[in-house]
Amino acid sequence: MEHQRSEPQSNSLFYRCARCMIVRPILDVLGDLESHGNENIPAQGGVLLVSNHASLLDPIIIGAAVSRELHYLGEDTYFHIPGIGWLLTQLNGIPIKREKPGWQSLKRVISCLKMGNALLLFPEGTRSTDGTLGTVKDGASFIIHHSNVPTIPVFLKDTGRFMPRGSKLICPGKLSVTFGAPLDFSVLKGIDERHELYQHISQQIRQAILDLQEGAR
């Protein structure tokens, strides 16, 4: 696959400066960052990116690889830490309870998408302990069902080695991000029972990410 570079399309000066002057140069040197399938991400309008999750740096890595300004979900406790909370807010962080997100938080996420923003979501709900893709939570399916925006599967390769879970140190190595084609949920329109519908959406998300993983080997 062709190595692609993208230029930021951001309305936030802080976000743009952080991406171009700090994050991207560091990842290019320490991670030799490359991305594939960027053409699958709509240039405008609401879009949801759903990705595997193995490292604390995953949001930063995807943000560096994407041309659009991203919004992120973050554990609400981090937003109460002086300095950290301010930084997360400046970088479009949306606080949410990881274990049991409330209706108000979910409404804010859906509203963010309907306003035409690009949002990154880790549908497993937490980082993988061994690099394998875990179960996709119903919360991701709920957001997809109610926001009705394109959903792009994403596969991050080797970020767990770049900064392993529990580690505070970076281990330089090659990083790649692959963006798949938008998922088609039209075959699920005949399913009226919500729990069954969410399960099918979750399964489709998980399989799409696994397919990208297989293609990236």
PDB file of C-alpha atoms in Angstrom:
ATOM      1  CA  MET A   1       0.000   0.000   0.000  1.00  0.00           C
ATOM      2  CA  GLU A   2       1.124   3.523  -0.749  1.00  0.00           C
ATOM      3  CA  HIS A   3       2.523   5.614   2.050  1.00  0.00           C
ATOM      4  CA  GLN A   4       0.307   8.694   2.385  1.00  0.00           C
ATOM      5  CA  ARG A   5       0.873  12.046   4.033  1.00  0.00           C
ATOM      6  CA  SER A   6      -1.943  14.441   4.841  1.00  0.00           C
ATOM      7  CA  GLU A   7      -2.139  18.095   5.740  1.00  0.00           C
ATOM      8  CA  PRO A   8      -4.337  19.260   8.594  1.00  0.00           C
ATOM      9  CA  GLN A   9      -7.739  20.861   7.992  1.00  0.00           C
ATOM     10  CA  SER A  10      -8.329  22.367  11.384  1.00  0.00           C
ATOM     11  CA  ASN A  11     -10.267  25.345  12.704  1.00  0.00           C
ATOM     12  CA  SER A  12      -8.322  25.322  15.979  1.00  0.00           C
ATOM     13  CA  LEU A  13      -4.958  27.077  16.007  1.00  0.00           C
ATOM     14  CA  PHE A  14      -3.898  25.225  19.162  1.00  0.00           C
ATOM     15  CA  TYR A  15      -4.813  21.836  17.670  1.00  0.00           C
ATOM     16  CA  ARG A  16      -3.121  22.628  14.360  1.00  0.00           C
ATOM     17  CA  CYS A  17       0.082  23.841  15.988  1.00  0.00           C
ATOM     18  CA  ALA A  18       0.238  20.864  18.341  1.00  0.00           C
ATOM     19  CA  ARG A  19      -0.261  18.433  15.469  1.00  0.00           C
ATOM     20  CA  CYS A  20       2.121  20.009  12.955  1.00  0.00           C
ATOM     21  CA  MET A  21       4.870  21.364  15.192  1.00  0.00           C
ATOM     22  CA  ILE A  22       5.030  18.790  17.994  1.00  0.00           C
ATOM     23  CA  VAL A  23       3.140  15.521  17.533  1.00  0.00           C
ATOM     24  CA  ARG A  24       3.699  14.725  13.859  1.00  0.00           C
ATOM     25  CA  PRO A  25       7.476  15.483  13.853  1.00  0.00           C
ATOM     26  CA  ILE A  26       8.020  13.362  16.987  1.00  0.00           C
ATOM     27  CA  LEU A  27       6.052  10.412  15.586  1.00  0.00           C
ATOM     28  CA  ASP A  28       7.806  10.666  12.232  1.00  0.00           C
ATOM     29  CA  VAL A  29      11.185  10.359  13.969  1.00  0.00           C
ATOM     30  CA  LEU A  30      10.377   7.835  16.710  1.00  0.00           C
ATOM     31  CA  GLY A  31       7.644   5.880  14.936  1.00  0.00           C
ATOM     32  CA  ASP A  32       8.273   6.378  11.213  1.00  0.00           C
ATOM     33  CA  LEU A  33       4.514   6.948  11.060  1.00  0.00           C
ATOM     34  CA  GLU A  34       2.672   6.058   7.875  1.00  0.00           C
ATOM     35  CA  SER A  35      -1.021   5.893   7.040  1.00  0.00           C
ATOM     36  CA  HIS A  36      -3.114   4.110   4.439  1.00  0.00           C
ATOM     37  CA  GLY A  37      -6.655   4.580   3.221  1.00  0.00           C
ATOM     38  CA  ASN A  38      -6.933   8.271   4.109  1.00  0.00           C
ATOM     39  CA  GLU A  39      -9.155   8.721   1.059  1.00  0.00           C
ATOM     40  CA  ASN A  40     -11.859   6.756   2.891  1.00  0.00           C
ATOM     41  CA  ILE A  41     -12.349   9.584   5.392  1.00  0.00           C
ATOM     42  CA  PRO A  42     -14.911  12.170   4.199  1.00  0.00           C
ATOM     43  CA  ALA A  43     -13.422  15.635   3.867  1.00  0.00           C
ATOM     44  CA  GLN A  44     -16.478  17.219   5.456  1.00  0.00           C
ATOM     45  CA  GLY A  45     -19.441  16.274   7.614  1.00  0.00           C
ATOM     46  CA  GLY A  46     -19.805  14.075  10.650  1.00  0.00           C
ATOM     47  CA  VAL A  47     -17.770  10.881  10.664  1.00  0.00           C
ATOM     48  CA  LEU A  48     -16.983   8.303  13.339  1.00  0.00           C
ATOM     49  CA  LEU A  49     -13.638   6.507  13.436  1.00  0.00           C
ATOM     50  CA  VAL A  50     -13.669   3.184  15.336  1.00  0.00           C
ATOM     51  CA  SER A  51     -10.270   1.706  16.155  1.00  0.00           C
ATOM     52  CA  ASN A  52      -8.499  -1.024  18.078  1.00  0.00           C
ATOM     53  CA  HIS A  53      -6.729   0.246  21.189  1.00  0.00           C
ATOM     54  CA  ALA A  54      -3.413  -0.949  22.617  1.00  0.00           C
ATOM     55  CA  SER A  55      -1.547   2.150  23.804  1.00  0.00           C
ATOM     56  CA  LEU A  56      -2.192   5.342  25.727  1.00  0.00           C
ATOM     57  CA  LEU A  57      -0.775   7.191  22.706  1.00  0.00           C
ATOM     58  CA  ASP A  58      -3.313   5.777  20.223  1.00  0.00           C
ATOM     59  CA  PRO A  59      -5.483   8.943  20.067  1.00  0.00           C
ATOM     60  CA  ILE A  60      -2.404  11.056  19.394  1.00  0.00           C
ATOM     61  CA  ILE A  61      -1.145   8.681  16.700  1.00  0.00           C
ATOM     62  CA  ILE A  62      -4.464   8.615  14.847  1.00  0.00           C
ATOM     63  CA  GLY A  63      -4.803  12.389  15.209  1.00  0.00           C
ATOM     64  CA  ALA A  64      -1.391  12.815  13.586  1.00  0.00           C
ATOM     65  CA  ALA A  65      -2.349  10.524  10.703  1.00  0.00           C
ATOM     66  CA  VAL A  66      -5.711  12.154   9.935  1.00  0.00           C
ATOM     67  CA  SER A  67      -6.041  15.374   7.949  1.00  0.00           C
ATOM     68  CA  ARG A  68      -9.205  16.423   9.776  1.00  0.00           C
ATOM     69  CA  GLU A  69      -9.393  17.786  13.283  1.00  0.00           C
ATOM     70  CA  LEU A  70     -10.576  15.015  15.586  1.00  0.00           C
ATOM     71  CA  HIS A  71     -12.683  14.956  18.719  1.00  0.00           C
ATOM     72  CA  TYR A  72     -11.952  12.326  21.359  1.00  0.00           C
ATOM     73  CA  LEU A  73     -13.601  10.570  24.268  1.00  0.00           C
ATOM     74  CA  GLY A  74     -11.672  10.519  27.538  1.00  0.00           C
ATOM     75  CA  GLU A  75     -12.173   9.096  31.033  1.00  0.00           C
ATOM     76  CA  ASP A  76     -13.877  11.902  32.952  1.00  0.00           C
ATOM     77  CA  THR A  77     -11.494  11.655  35.917  1.00  0.00           C
ATOM     78  CA  TYR A  78      -8.615  12.948  33.764  1.00  0.00           C
ATOM     79  CA  PHE A  79     -10.507  16.168  33.079  1.00  0.00           C
ATOM     80  CA  HIS A  80     -10.375  17.044  36.787  1.00  0.00           C
ATOM     81  CA  ILE A  81      -6.565  16.987  36.906  1.00  0.00           C
ATOM     82  CA  PRO A  82      -5.145  20.546  36.810  1.00  0.00           C
ATOM     83  CA  GLY A  83      -3.349  21.186  33.538  1.00  0.00           C
ATOM     84  CA  ILE A  84      -4.278  17.805  32.057  1.00  0.00           C
ATOM     85  CA  GLY A  85      -7.956  18.668  31.991  1.00  0.00           C
ATOM     86  CA  TRP A  86      -7.250  21.988  30.262  1.00  0.00           C
ATOM     87  CA  LEU A  87      -5.071  20.275  27.648  1.00  0.00           C
ATOM     88  CA  LEU A  88      -7.659  17.581  26.944  1.00  0.00           C
ATOM     89  CA  THR A  89     -10.328  20.222  26.477  1.00  0.00           C
ATOM     90  CA  GLN A  90      -8.131  22.221  24.080  1.00  0.00           C
ATOM     91  CA  LEU A  91      -7.601  19.031  22.058  1.00  0.00           C
ATOM     92  CA  ASN A  92     -11.359  18.458  21.723  1.00  0.00           C
ATOM     93  CA  GLY A  93     -11.648  15.887  24.505  1.00  0.00           C
ATOM     94  CA  ILE A  94     -15.146  14.866  25.599  1.00  0.00           C
ATOM     95  CA  PRO A  95     -15.347  13.521  29.179  1.00  0.00           C
ATOM     96  CA  ILE A  96     -17.238  10.264  29.601  1.00  0.00           C
ATOM     97  CA  LYS A  97     -17.513   7.553  32.240  1.00  0.00           C
ATOM     98  CA  ARG A  98     -15.805   4.505  30.736  1.00  0.00           C
ATOM     99  CA  GLU A  99     -17.688   1.796  32.614  1.00  0.00           C
ATOM    100  CA  LYS A 100     -21.172   3.293  32.451  1.00  0.00           C
ATOM    101  CA  PRO A 101     -21.508   6.370  30.241  1.00  0.00           C
ATOM    102  CA  GLY A 102     -24.523   8.476  31.150  1.00  0.00           C
ATOM    103  CA  TRP A 103     -27.220   9.598  28.753  1.00  0.00           C
ATOM    104  CA  GLN A 104     -26.012  13.212  28.862  1.00  0.00           C
ATOM    105  CA  SER A 105     -22.504  12.165  27.793  1.00  0.00           C
ATOM    106  CA  LEU A 106     -23.852  10.023  24.956  1.00  0.00           C
ATOM    107  CA  LYS A 107     -26.081  12.899  23.808  1.00  0.00           C
ATOM    108  CA  ARG A 108     -23.026  15.171  23.711  1.00  0.00           C
ATOM    109  CA  VAL A 109     -21.124  12.635  21.598  1.00  0.00           C
ATOM    110  CA  ILE A 110     -24.029  12.224  19.167  1.00  0.00           C
ATOM    111  CA  SER A 111     -24.482  15.995  18.983  1.00  0.00           C
ATOM    112  CA  CYS A 112     -20.771  16.395  18.204  1.00  0.00           C
ATOM    113  CA  LEU A 113     -21.158  14.060  15.214  1.00  0.00           C
ATOM    114  CA  LYS A 114     -24.387  15.628  13.986  1.00  0.00           C
ATOM    115  CA  MET A 115     -22.691  19.033  14.040  1.00  0.00           C
ATOM    116  CA  GLY A 116     -20.343  17.737  11.337  1.00  0.00           C
ATOM    117  CA  ASN A 117     -17.290  16.833  13.390  1.00  0.00           C
ATOM    118  CA  ALA A 118     -14.946  13.854  13.126  1.00  0.00           C
ATOM    119  CA  LEU A 119     -14.884  11.744  16.290  1.00  0.00           C
ATOM    120  CA  LEU A 120     -12.506   8.956  17.333  1.00  0.00           C
ATOM    121  CA  LEU A 121     -13.920   6.081  19.373  1.00  0.00           C
ATOM    122  CA  PHE A 122     -12.297   2.959  20.801  1.00  0.00           C
ATOM    123  CA  PRO A 123     -15.269   0.560  20.800  1.00  0.00           C
ATOM    124  CA  GLU A 124     -13.592  -1.960  23.139  1.00  0.00           C
ATOM    125  CA  GLY A 125     -13.883   0.656  25.870  1.00  0.00           C
ATOM    126  CA  THR A 126     -10.345   0.087  27.161  1.00  0.00           C
ATOM    127  CA  ARG A 127      -6.834  -0.791  26.000  1.00  0.00           C
ATOM    128  CA  SER A 128      -6.033  -4.382  25.077  1.00  0.00           C
ATOM    129  CA  THR A 129      -3.733  -6.204  27.485  1.00  0.00           C
ATOM    130  CA  ASP A 130      -2.221  -8.520  24.861  1.00  0.00           C
ATOM    131  CA  GLY A 131      -2.756  -6.751  21.530  1.00  0.00           C
ATOM    132  CA  THR A 132      -5.788  -8.814  20.529  1.00  0.00           C
ATOM    133  CA  LEU A 133      -9.083  -7.155  19.691  1.00  0.00           C
ATOM    134  CA  GLY A 134     -11.601  -7.511  22.486  1.00  0.00           C
ATOM    135  CA  THR A 135     -15.389  -7.316  22.571  1.00  0.00           C
ATOM    136  CA  VAL A 136     -17.013  -4.243  21.041  1.00  0.00           C
ATOM    137  CA  LYS A 137     -19.275  -2.555  23.591  1.00  0.00           C
ATOM    138  CA  ASP A 138     -22.905  -1.673  22.938  1.00  0.00           C
ATOM    139  CA  GLY A 139     -22.146   2.001  23.588  1.00  0.00           C
ATOM    140  CA  ALA A 140     -20.388   2.253  20.239  1.00  0.00           C
ATOM    141  CA  SER A 141     -23.369   0.657  18.486  1.00  0.00           C
ATOM    142  CA  PHE A 142     -25.741   3.040  20.273  1.00  0.00           C
ATOM    143  CA  ILE A 143     -23.773   6.066  19.046  1.00  0.00           C
ATOM    144  CA  ILE A 144     -23.652   4.729  15.484  1.00  0.00           C
ATOM    145  CA  HIS A 145     -27.379   3.976  15.431  1.00  0.00           C
ATOM    146  CA  HIS A 146     -28.422   7.396  16.735  1.00  0.00           C
ATOM    147  CA  SER A 147     -25.882   9.601  14.941  1.00  0.00           C
ATOM    148  CA  ASN A 148     -26.362   8.181  11.424  1.00  0.00           C
ATOM    149  CA  VAL A 149     -22.955   9.303  10.131  1.00  0.00           C
ATOM    150  CA  PRO A 150     -20.324   7.346   8.146  1.00  0.00           C
ATOM    151  CA  THR A 151     -18.389   4.885  10.312  1.00  0.00           C
ATOM    152  CA  ILE A 152     -14.752   4.227   9.360  1.00  0.00           C
ATOM    153  CA  PRO A 153     -12.942   1.178  10.796  1.00  0.00           C
ATOM    154  CA  VAL A 154      -9.322   1.825  11.791  1.00  0.00           C
ATOM    155  CA  PHE A 155      -6.445  -0.526  12.547  1.00  0.00           C
ATOM    156  CA  LEU A 156      -3.377   0.610  14.480  1.00  0.00           C
ATOM    157  CA  LYS A 157      -0.331  -1.580  14.051  1.00  0.00           C
ATOM    158  CA  ASP A 158       2.350  -2.032  16.723  1.00  0.00           C
ATOM    159  CA  THR A 159       1.316   0.829  19.005  1.00  0.00           C
ATOM    160  CA  GLY A 160       1.322  -1.640  21.893  1.00  0.00           C
ATOM    161  CA  ARG A 161       5.044  -2.110  21.341  1.00  0.00           C
ATOM    162  CA  PHE A 162       5.632   1.616  20.823  1.00  0.00           C
ATOM    163  CA  MET A 163       4.305   2.390  24.299  1.00  0.00           C
ATOM    164  CA  PRO A 164       3.129  -0.761  26.110  1.00  0.00           C
ATOM    165  CA  ARG A 165       0.291  -0.666  28.605  1.00  0.00           C
ATOM    166  CA  GLY A 166       1.631   0.287  32.015  1.00  0.00           C
ATOM    167  CA  SER A 167       4.813   1.789  30.585  1.00  0.00           C
ATOM    168  CA  LYS A 168       5.757   5.468  30.626  1.00  0.00           C
ATOM    169  CA  LEU A 169       8.555   5.029  28.095  1.00  0.00           C
ATOM    170  CA  ILE A 170       8.449   5.021  24.295  1.00  0.00           C
ATOM    171  CA  CYS A 171      10.185   2.214  22.421  1.00  0.00           C
ATOM    172  CA  PRO A 172      10.975   3.603  18.938  1.00  0.00           C
ATOM    173  CA  GLY A 173       9.674   1.485  16.073  1.00  0.00           C
ATOM    174  CA  LYS A 174       7.582   1.604  12.922  1.00  0.00           C
ATOM    175  CA  LEU A 175       3.931   2.639  13.253  1.00  0.00           C
ATOM    176  CA  SER A 176       1.118   2.401  10.726  1.00  0.00           C
ATOM    177  CA  VAL A 177      -2.544   3.379  10.656  1.00  0.00           C
ATOM    178  CA  THR A 178      -5.002   1.885   8.152  1.00  0.00           C
ATOM    179  CA  PHE A 179      -8.408   3.451   7.481  1.00  0.00           C
ATOM    180  CA  GLY A 180     -10.993   1.148   5.929  1.00  0.00           C
ATOM    181  CA  ALA A 181     -13.981   1.923   3.731  1.00  0.00           C
ATOM    182  CA  PRO A 182     -17.163   3.192   5.440  1.00  0.00           C
ATOM    183  CA  LEU A 183     -19.192   0.390   6.987  1.00  0.00           C
ATOM    184  CA  ASP A 184     -22.540  -0.450   5.412  1.00  0.00           C
ATOM    185  CA  PHE A 185     -25.214  -1.168   8.013  1.00  0.00           C
ATOM    186  CA  SER A 186     -28.126  -1.137   5.550  1.00  0.00           C
ATOM    187  CA  VAL A 187     -28.552  -4.924   5.821  1.00  0.00           C
ATOM    188  CA  LEU A 188     -29.510  -4.438   9.475  1.00  0.00           C
ATOM    189  CA  LYS A 189     -32.480  -2.145   8.838  1.00  0.00           C
ATOM    190  CA  GLY A 190     -34.968  -4.972   9.271  1.00  0.00           C
ATOM    191  CA  ILE A 191     -33.879  -5.646  12.865  1.00  0.00           C
ATOM    192  CA  ASP A 192     -36.317  -3.952  15.250  1.00  0.00           C
ATOM    193  CA  GLU A 193     -35.102  -5.331  18.594  1.00  0.00           C
ATOM    194  CA  ARG A 194     -32.493  -2.850  19.834  1.00  0.00           C
ATOM    195  CA  HIS A 195     -30.259  -5.267  21.733  1.00  0.00           C
ATOM    196  CA  GLU A 196     -30.063  -7.589  18.742  1.00  0.00           C
ATOM    197  CA  LEU A 197     -29.390  -4.646  16.434  1.00  0.00           C
ATOM    198  CA  TYR A 198     -26.554  -3.360  18.637  1.00  0.00           C
ATOM    199  CA  GLN A 199     -25.015  -6.833  18.752  1.00  0.00           C
ATOM    200  CA  HIS A 200     -24.978  -7.060  14.963  1.00  0.00           C
ATOM    201  CA  ILE A 201     -23.435  -3.591  14.657  1.00  0.00           C
ATOM    202  CA  SER A 202     -20.767  -4.526  17.216  1.00  0.00           C
ATOM    203  CA  GLN A 203     -19.952  -7.740  15.345  1.00  0.00           C
ATOM    204  CA  GLN A 204     -19.659  -5.867  12.057  1.00  0.00           C
ATOM    205  CA  ILE A 205     -17.309  -3.290  13.592  1.00  0.00           C
ATOM    206  CA  ARG A 206     -15.111  -5.963  15.125  1.00  0.00           C
ATOM    207  CA  GLN A 207     -14.908  -7.981  11.910  1.00  0.00           C
ATOM    208  CA  ALA A 208     -14.023  -4.898   9.869  1.00  0.00           C
ATOM    209  CA  ILE A 209     -11.111  -4.050  12.184  1.00  0.00           C
ATOM    210  CA  LEU A 210      -9.939  -7.690  12.097  1.00  0.00           C
ATOM    211  CA  ASP A 211     -10.038  -7.609   8.298  1.00  0.00           C
ATOM    212  CA  LEU A 212      -7.837  -4.503   8.285  1.00  0.00           C
ATOM    213  CA  GLN A 213      -5.459  -6.247  10.685  1.00  0.00           C
ATOM    214  CA  GLU A 214      -5.207  -9.234   8.363  1.00  0.00           C
ATOM    215  CA  GLY A 215      -4.470  -6.945   5.408  1.00  0.00           C
ATOM    216  CA  ALA A 216      -1.761  -5.116   7.369  1.00  0.00           C
ATOM    217  CA  ARG A 217       0.285  -8.252   8.152  1.00  0.00           C
TER     218      ARG A 217
END
